[in-house]
Amino acid sequence: ELGDYAHFMEKEIFEQPQALENAMRGRFAEDGSTANFGGLNLSANELRATSRLMFCACGTAMFAGLVTEHLVERFARIPVECDHASEFRYRNTPLFSNTLFFVISQSGETIDTLAAMREAQRKGFKVLAINNVVGSTIAREADGGIYQHAGPEIGVASTKAFTSQLMIGAMLALYLGRIRDMSFRDGVEIVKALKAAPDLVREALQQADHIKQIAQRYAQVSDMLFLGRLELFPIAAEGALKLKEISYIHAEAYPAAEMKHGPIALINADCPSVFLVPNNELFNKVVSSMQEIKARGGPIIAITTDDADLPEGLADDVITIPACHEAVLPIVATIPLQLFSYYVAVERGCDVDKPRNLAKSVTVE
Ligand code: BG6
């Protein structure tokens, strides 16, 4: 089953272009300006009346919710909240009646996510599920949902299921946007951008050997920081989680500008930082944060877009990804982070597909 790959995680990283195609297949409207989901079981009217979205999930799936929060708020101007399912189930948060409630779960068996869903249903809300495993408990108990069609994910650390959730989140943001005030023209632009995602991911995957060499040089560190802003902050958090899960290196993520409010105290030559620094409206701000880290002797790995002009010598290592639309950037920026943690873990001799203390789906509280 592994073919030419050494681990399922590696195989699943390289399967992402296909998983993204599968998430999109048959889901764009004929006019090319929006997405459609057959399984939501909600009318355009009900969706139009939505005044708030809530996402509950665990682990990697929650980071997909946090990215989706940015895109839905930007494209559809609907306020979104995203919570750890394990917290939501006990915190008794007030929910407005026209809140649209989503859970996100690859396996559809995670008990905390299932409990959050049941709690929302108990309060009378319809719950929609973004889920990969067809016929899972969450899929069966949900009032509607969106299947990911990413194919089986065997590696415990989620890879293709995550980027597939990001794709569905972006399509959902587009769909909700078009129900509201997003123009035909903007919708067409986003559809084109999403359709380009598989090729952009293929391009990012071509950096594998370069990333492997970098990973081998950092494999023996004990602490790392992952820094990004806006929709790339949850991607930084996912990068840190991936590294923790499979290589057992302590890693933390912060919105880059938060470093000065405490975490910068950690910086020294033994604590490298991975910066997500695309050419966007915050490019210069992130560059300033990088300069602050460099001034304190912290090694820097920069993940940047090929249209950006990073100051010479600022980063010790640079990984370039193709410039792309903001709806797709979180997906493309995830690729080097997955490859980095994978190669670090392999270099350290870790059991990549079955990390210690972890299970693919956690069915106990
Ligand atoms: C965790 C896994 O226990 O469950 C994570 O280690 C995963 O990798 C999380 O993201 C949520 O899983 P699921 O199946 O609900 O998406």
Short mmCIF file of C-alpha atoms and ligand atoms in Angstrom, two decimals:
data_model
loop_
_atom_site.label_atom_id
_atom_site.label_comp_id
_atom_site.label_asym_id
_atom_site.label_seq_id
_atom_site.Cartn_x
_atom_site.Cartn_y
_atom_site.Cartn_z
CA GLU A 1 0.00 0.00 0.00
CA LEU A 2 2.91 2.33 0.66
CA GLY A 3 4.27 2.15 -2.87
CA ASP A 4 7.47 4.17 -3.15
CA TYR A 5 6.88 5.97 0.12
CA ALA A 6 8.64 5.27 3.41
CA HIS A 7 5.63 6.14 5.59
CA PHE A 8 1.91 6.75 5.26
CA MET A 9 2.48 10.31 6.39
CA GLU A 10 4.82 10.90 3.45
CA LYS A 11 2.39 9.25 1.06
CA GLU A 12 -0.52 11.29 2.38
CA ILE A 13 1.46 14.54 2.13
CA PHE A 14 2.05 13.79 -1.54
CA GLU A 15 -1.59 12.80 -2.10
CA GLN A 16 -2.79 16.30 -1.27
CA PRO A 17 -3.28 17.56 -4.85
CA GLN A 18 -5.66 14.65 -5.43
CA ALA A 19 -7.43 15.13 -2.09
CA LEU A 20 -8.01 18.78 -2.97
CA GLU A 21 -9.44 17.81 -6.36
CA ASN A 22 -11.78 15.41 -4.58
CA ALA A 23 -12.96 18.09 -2.14
CA MET A 24 -13.90 20.35 -5.06
CA ARG A 25 -15.32 17.81 -7.49
CA GLY A 26 -18.87 18.64 -8.58
CA ARG A 27 -19.14 21.44 -6.06
CA PHE A 28 -18.82 24.56 -8.21
CA ALA A 29 -21.90 26.18 -9.70
CA GLU A 30 -22.24 26.25 -13.48
CA ASP A 31 -21.77 30.00 -13.63
CA GLY A 32 -18.32 29.56 -12.09
CA SER A 33 -18.89 32.06 -9.28
CA THR A 34 -19.76 29.96 -6.23
CA ALA A 35 -19.70 26.58 -4.56
CA ASN A 36 -22.61 24.21 -3.87
CA PHE A 37 -22.98 21.59 -1.20
CA GLY A 38 -25.62 18.94 -1.66
CA GLY A 39 -25.64 17.72 1.92
CA LEU A 40 -26.20 20.84 3.99
CA ASN A 41 -29.96 20.26 4.11
CA LEU A 42 -30.54 23.97 4.56
CA SER A 43 -32.27 26.36 2.18
CA ALA A 44 -30.57 29.51 0.85
CA ASN A 45 -33.14 31.34 3.00
CA GLU A 46 -32.05 29.64 6.19
CA LEU A 47 -28.43 30.27 5.30
CA ARG A 48 -29.16 33.91 4.43
CA ALA A 49 -30.67 34.38 7.91
CA THR A 50 -27.52 33.12 9.62
CA SER A 51 -26.01 35.80 11.81
CA ARG A 52 -23.17 33.83 13.34
CA LEU A 53 -21.15 30.67 12.71
CA MET A 54 -19.71 28.40 15.35
CA PHE A 55 -17.03 25.77 14.69
CA CYS A 56 -16.08 23.10 17.20
CA ALA A 57 -13.31 20.58 16.67
CA CYS A 58 -10.14 19.13 18.22
CA GLY A 59 -6.46 19.30 17.33
CA THR A 60 -5.64 19.83 13.70
CA ALA A 61 -9.32 20.03 12.76
CA MET A 62 -9.72 23.01 15.08
CA PHE A 63 -6.99 24.86 13.24
CA ALA A 64 -8.95 24.29 10.04
CA GLY A 65 -11.87 25.96 11.85
CA LEU A 66 -9.70 28.93 12.82
CA VAL A 67 -8.55 29.47 9.22
CA THR A 68 -12.16 29.19 8.07
CA GLU A 69 -13.11 31.83 10.63
CA HIS A 70 -10.84 34.32 8.86
CA LEU A 71 -12.17 33.49 5.40
CA VAL A 72 -15.86 33.50 6.37
CA GLU A 73 -15.51 36.81 8.18
CA ARG A 74 -13.67 38.31 5.20
CA PHE A 75 -15.78 36.93 2.35
CA ALA A 76 -19.22 36.71 3.97
CA ARG A 77 -18.89 39.28 6.79
CA ILE A 78 -20.53 36.87 9.23
CA PRO A 79 -18.99 36.76 12.72
CA VAL A 80 -17.48 33.38 13.52
CA GLU A 81 -16.42 31.69 16.71
CA CYS A 82 -14.23 28.63 16.86
CA ASP A 83 -13.79 26.61 20.02
CA HIS A 84 -12.11 23.47 21.27
CA ALA A 85 -14.89 20.89 21.30
CA SER A 86 -13.70 19.69 24.71
CA GLU A 87 -14.22 23.19 26.14
CA PHE A 88 -17.43 24.03 24.34
CA ARG A 89 -19.23 21.01 25.73
CA TYR A 90 -18.82 22.26 29.29
CA ARG A 91 -18.73 26.03 29.01
CA ASN A 92 -22.40 26.64 28.31
CA THR A 93 -21.76 29.50 25.93
CA PRO A 94 -24.84 31.53 24.94
CA LEU A 95 -25.80 30.85 21.32
CA PHE A 96 -28.09 33.08 19.25
CA SER A 97 -30.95 31.33 17.53
CA ASN A 98 -29.65 31.85 14.01
CA THR A 99 -26.18 30.54 14.71
CA LEU A 100 -25.05 27.99 12.17
CA PHE A 101 -23.22 25.27 14.05
CA PHE A 102 -20.43 23.17 12.50
CA VAL A 103 -18.20 20.42 13.80
CA ILE A 104 -15.05 19.40 11.94
CA SER A 105 -13.62 15.90 12.32
CA GLN A 106 -11.56 13.73 10.00
CA SER A 107 -12.53 10.48 11.71
CA GLY A 108 -16.00 11.48 12.80
CA GLU A 109 -15.38 9.51 15.99
CA THR A 110 -13.60 11.98 18.27
CA ILE A 111 -15.62 11.87 21.47
CA ASP A 112 -15.14 15.51 22.46
CA THR A 113 -16.35 16.67 19.04
CA LEU A 114 -19.28 14.28 19.15
CA ALA A 115 -20.19 15.54 22.63
CA ALA A 116 -20.02 19.18 21.48
CA MET A 117 -22.34 18.29 18.61
CA ARG A 118 -24.81 16.54 20.91
CA GLU A 119 -24.73 19.49 23.31
CA ALA A 120 -25.59 21.93 20.49
CA GLN A 121 -28.32 19.59 19.25
CA ARG A 122 -29.71 19.32 22.78
CA LYS A 123 -30.07 23.10 22.73
CA GLY A 124 -32.08 22.80 19.53
CA PHE A 125 -29.45 23.65 16.94
CA LYS A 126 -28.99 21.85 13.68
CA VAL A 127 -25.37 20.72 13.49
CA LEU A 128 -23.48 20.36 10.24
CA ALA A 129 -20.38 18.20 10.01
CA ILE A 130 -17.26 18.58 7.88
CA ASN A 131 -16.03 15.00 7.98
CA ASN A 132 -13.88 12.59 6.03
CA VAL A 133 -14.96 9.10 7.09
CA VAL A 134 -18.25 8.28 5.40
CA GLY A 135 -20.80 6.76 7.75
CA SER A 136 -18.89 7.75 10.91
CA THR A 137 -20.81 8.43 14.12
CA ILE A 138 -20.61 12.19 13.63
CA ALA A 139 -21.73 11.88 10.00
CA ARG A 140 -24.70 9.76 11.06
CA GLU A 141 -25.80 12.00 13.91
CA ALA A 142 -25.27 15.33 12.10
CA ASP A 143 -28.20 17.19 10.58
CA GLY A 144 -26.27 17.70 7.39
CA GLY A 145 -22.75 18.20 6.27
CA ILE A 146 -19.94 18.17 3.80
CA TYR A 147 -17.88 15.08 3.14
CA GLN A 148 -14.22 15.69 2.46
CA HIS A 149 -13.60 12.71 0.14
CA ALA A 150 -9.88 12.91 1.03
CA GLY A 151 -9.52 9.13 1.05
CA PRO A 152 -8.30 7.09 4.02
CA GLU A 153 -5.76 8.80 6.23
CA ILE A 154 -3.61 6.20 7.99
CA GLY A 155 -0.82 8.33 9.51
CA VAL A 156 -1.82 9.49 12.98
CA ALA A 157 -0.67 13.03 12.21
CA SER A 158 -3.29 14.60 9.98
CA THR A 159 -2.04 15.96 6.66
CA LYS A 160 -4.29 15.58 3.63
CA ALA A 161 -7.42 15.65 5.81
CA PHE A 162 -6.33 19.05 7.12
CA THR A 163 -5.73 20.73 3.75
CA SER A 164 -8.96 19.19 2.52
CA GLN A 165 -10.77 20.81 5.48
CA LEU A 166 -9.11 24.11 4.56
CA MET A 167 -10.40 23.75 1.00
CA ILE A 168 -13.93 23.03 2.19
CA GLY A 169 -13.72 25.97 4.59
CA ALA A 170 -12.67 28.27 1.74
CA MET A 171 -15.52 26.97 -0.45
CA LEU A 172 -17.96 27.48 2.41
CA ALA A 173 -16.74 31.06 2.88
CA LEU A 174 -17.24 31.64 -0.84
CA TYR A 175 -20.70 30.10 -0.77
CA LEU A 176 -21.82 32.15 2.23
CA GLY A 177 -20.26 35.24 0.68
CA ARG A 178 -22.18 34.80 -2.57
CA ILE A 179 -25.45 34.33 -0.66
CA ARG A 180 -24.73 37.72 0.86
CA ASP A 181 -22.84 40.59 -0.73
CA MET A 182 -19.96 39.07 -2.64
CA SER A 183 -20.05 40.07 -6.32
CA PHE A 184 -20.13 37.66 -9.25
CA ARG A 185 -16.72 38.98 -10.24
CA ASP A 186 -15.13 38.30 -6.84
CA GLY A 187 -16.76 34.88 -6.75
CA VAL A 188 -15.30 33.98 -10.15
CA GLU A 189 -11.86 35.07 -8.98
CA ILE A 190 -12.05 32.86 -5.89
CA VAL A 191 -13.33 29.84 -7.82
CA LYS A 192 -10.40 30.19 -10.23
CA ALA A 193 -8.00 30.50 -7.31
CA LEU A 194 -9.37 27.40 -5.59
CA LYS A 195 -9.19 25.37 -8.80
CA ALA A 196 -5.52 26.29 -9.08
CA ALA A 197 -4.76 24.95 -5.58
CA PRO A 198 -3.81 21.38 -6.55
CA ASP A 199 -1.17 22.63 -9.00
CA LEU A 200 0.18 25.12 -6.50
CA VAL A 201 0.47 22.33 -3.93
CA ARG A 202 2.32 20.20 -6.52
CA GLU A 203 4.73 23.09 -6.97
CA ALA A 204 5.21 23.45 -3.20
CA LEU A 205 5.86 19.69 -2.92
CA GLN A 206 8.79 20.08 -5.30
CA GLN A 207 10.64 21.77 -2.43
CA ALA A 208 10.79 18.44 -0.57
CA ASP A 209 14.53 17.83 -1.02
CA HIS A 210 15.42 21.39 -0.07
CA ILE A 211 13.21 21.15 3.04
CA LYS A 212 14.73 17.78 3.95
CA GLN A 213 18.20 19.32 3.99
CA ILE A 214 17.02 22.14 6.23
CA ALA A 215 15.15 19.72 8.51
CA GLN A 216 18.25 17.58 8.96
CA ARG A 217 20.17 20.60 10.21
CA TYR A 218 17.49 21.51 12.78
CA ALA A 219 16.59 17.99 13.86
CA GLN A 220 18.43 18.12 17.18
CA VAL A 221 16.95 21.31 18.63
CA SER A 222 14.69 21.06 21.67
CA ASP A 223 12.48 24.12 21.17
CA MET A 224 11.04 25.89 18.16
CA LEU A 225 8.65 28.75 17.49
CA PHE A 226 6.20 29.02 14.59
CA LEU A 227 5.04 32.50 13.71
CA GLY A 228 2.44 33.78 11.29
CA ARG A 229 -0.32 36.36 11.14
CA LEU A 230 -4.03 36.48 10.29
CA GLU A 231 -5.13 33.32 8.47
CA LEU A 232 -1.57 32.02 8.67
CA PHE A 233 -1.48 32.10 12.46
CA PRO A 234 -3.56 28.91 12.69
CA ILE A 235 -1.24 27.45 10.03
CA ALA A 236 1.73 28.27 12.27
CA ALA A 237 -0.14 26.57 15.13
CA GLU A 238 -0.66 23.51 12.96
CA GLY A 239 3.06 23.55 12.06
CA ALA A 240 3.94 23.54 15.76
CA LEU A 241 1.42 20.80 16.55
CA LYS A 242 2.76 18.61 13.72
CA LEU A 243 6.32 18.97 15.00
CA LYS A 244 5.29 18.15 18.57
CA GLU A 245 3.21 15.15 17.55
CA ILE A 246 5.77 13.32 15.47
CA SER A 247 9.21 14.54 16.54
CA TYR A 248 8.56 15.29 20.25
CA ILE A 249 10.29 18.65 19.89
CA HIS A 250 8.69 21.35 22.00
CA ALA A 251 7.12 23.86 19.65
CA GLU A 252 4.87 26.85 20.16
CA ALA A 253 3.04 29.14 17.79
CA TYR A 254 2.26 32.82 18.15
CA PRO A 255 0.89 35.58 15.98
CA ALA A 256 4.26 37.10 14.99
CA ALA A 257 3.64 40.48 16.64
CA GLU A 258 2.92 38.81 19.99
CA MET A 259 6.57 37.79 20.34
CA LYS A 260 7.48 41.09 21.97
CA HIS A 261 4.85 40.52 24.66
CA GLY A 262 6.68 37.63 26.28
CA PRO A 263 7.85 34.74 24.11
CA ILE A 264 10.81 36.70 22.75
CA ALA A 265 12.44 35.95 26.12
CA LEU A 266 12.91 32.39 24.83
CA ILE A 267 14.99 33.44 21.84
CA ASN A 268 18.64 32.43 21.64
CA ALA A 269 20.86 30.54 19.22
CA ASP A 270 19.27 27.24 20.27
CA CYS A 271 15.66 28.29 19.66
CA PRO A 272 14.91 28.64 15.95
CA SER A 273 11.80 30.37 14.60
CA VAL A 274 9.84 29.46 11.51
CA PHE A 275 8.22 32.57 10.03
CA LEU A 276 5.36 32.51 7.56
CA VAL A 277 6.00 35.67 5.60
CA PRO A 278 3.98 35.93 2.39
CA ASN A 279 3.93 39.05 0.25
CA ASN A 280 0.73 40.52 1.68
CA GLU A 281 -0.36 43.66 3.48
CA LEU A 282 1.52 42.66 6.63
CA PHE A 283 4.78 41.71 4.92
CA ASN A 284 6.76 44.64 6.35
CA LYS A 285 5.35 44.03 9.83
CA VAL A 286 6.45 40.40 9.78
CA VAL A 287 9.86 41.42 8.44
CA SER A 288 10.21 43.73 11.48
CA SER A 289 9.36 40.82 13.78
CA MET A 290 12.02 38.77 12.03
CA GLN A 291 14.56 41.54 12.58
CA GLU A 292 13.76 41.52 16.30
CA ILE A 293 14.44 37.78 16.45
CA LYS A 294 17.63 38.07 14.41
CA ALA A 295 18.92 40.85 16.67
CA ARG A 296 18.64 38.43 19.58
CA GLY A 297 20.57 35.69 17.83
CA GLY A 298 17.61 33.45 16.99
CA PRO A 299 18.00 31.31 13.85
CA ILE A 300 15.23 31.94 11.29
CA ILE A 301 13.61 29.75 8.68
CA ALA A 302 11.38 31.85 6.40
CA ILE A 303 8.54 30.44 4.38
CA THR A 304 7.79 33.12 1.83
CA THR A 305 5.99 33.56 -1.49
CA ASP A 306 7.95 33.78 -4.74
CA ASP A 307 6.76 37.37 -5.32
CA ALA A 308 8.16 38.64 -2.00
CA ASP A 309 11.37 40.55 -1.58
CA LEU A 310 12.86 39.38 1.70
CA PRO A 311 15.82 41.47 2.86
CA GLU A 312 19.08 39.71 2.02
CA GLY A 313 20.55 37.73 4.91
CA LEU A 314 17.56 38.14 7.24
CA ALA A 315 16.64 34.45 7.26
CA ASP A 316 19.14 31.63 7.70
CA ASP A 317 17.04 29.41 5.44
CA VAL A 318 14.36 30.34 2.93
CA ILE A 319 11.61 28.09 1.60
CA THR A 320 9.67 29.57 -1.30
CA ILE A 321 6.06 28.77 -2.11
CA PRO A 322 4.12 30.07 -5.12
CA ALA A 323 2.26 33.35 -4.64
CA CYS A 324 -1.47 32.71 -4.53
CA HIS A 325 -4.90 33.99 -3.54
CA GLU A 326 -5.55 34.48 0.19
CA ALA A 327 -8.17 31.69 0.07
CA VAL A 328 -5.50 29.22 -1.03
CA LEU A 329 -2.44 30.53 0.80
CA PRO A 330 -3.18 28.62 4.04
CA ILE A 331 -3.28 25.37 2.05
CA VAL A 332 -0.05 26.04 0.16
CA ALA A 333 1.76 27.35 3.26
CA THR A 334 0.91 24.13 5.12
CA ILE A 335 2.93 21.97 2.72
CA PRO A 336 6.46 23.03 3.76
CA LEU A 337 5.49 22.77 7.44
CA GLN A 338 4.29 19.18 6.98
CA LEU A 339 7.44 18.26 5.07
CA PHE A 340 9.63 19.96 7.66
CA SER A 341 8.16 18.09 10.62
CA TYR A 342 8.15 14.83 8.66
CA TYR A 343 11.86 15.05 7.76
CA VAL A 344 12.81 16.20 11.27
CA ALA A 345 11.00 13.19 12.77
CA VAL A 346 12.59 10.77 10.28
CA GLU A 347 16.02 12.23 11.05
CA ARG A 348 15.40 11.68 14.76
CA GLY A 349 14.39 8.07 14.13
CA CYS A 350 10.82 8.58 15.39
CA ASP A 351 7.91 6.31 14.54
CA VAL A 352 6.31 8.81 12.21
CA ASP A 353 3.04 7.01 11.51
CA LYS A 354 2.44 5.92 15.11
CA PRO A 355 3.79 8.58 17.45
CA ARG A 356 4.00 7.72 21.12
CA ASN A 357 0.93 8.42 23.27
CA LEU A 358 -1.29 9.28 20.30
CA ALA A 359 -4.20 7.54 18.59
CA LYS A 360 -5.73 8.33 15.23
CA SER A 361 -9.07 9.05 16.82
CA VAL A 362 -9.56 9.63 20.50
CA THR A 363 -12.81 7.97 21.49
CA VAL A 364 -12.44 8.42 25.25
CA GLU A 365 -12.82 11.69 27.05
C1 BG6 B 1 -6.32 13.94 17.83
C2 BG6 B 1 -5.33 13.54 16.78
O1 BG6 B 1 -6.35 13.13 18.89
O2 BG6 B 1 -7.59 14.12 17.22
C3 BG6 B 1 -5.20 14.77 15.88
O3 BG6 B 1 -4.06 13.22 17.34
C4 BG6 B 1 -6.55 15.10 15.30
O4 BG6 B 1 -4.27 14.51 14.84
C5 BG6 B 1 -7.62 15.23 16.38
O5 BG6 B 1 -6.46 16.30 14.61
C6 BG6 B 1 -9.01 15.36 15.82
O6 BG6 B 1 -9.33 14.22 15.08
P1 BG6 B 1 -10.58 14.17 14.14
O7 BG6 B 1 -10.65 12.79 13.61
O8 BG6 B 1 -11.76 14.54 14.98
O9 BG6 B 1 -10.34 15.18 13.05
#
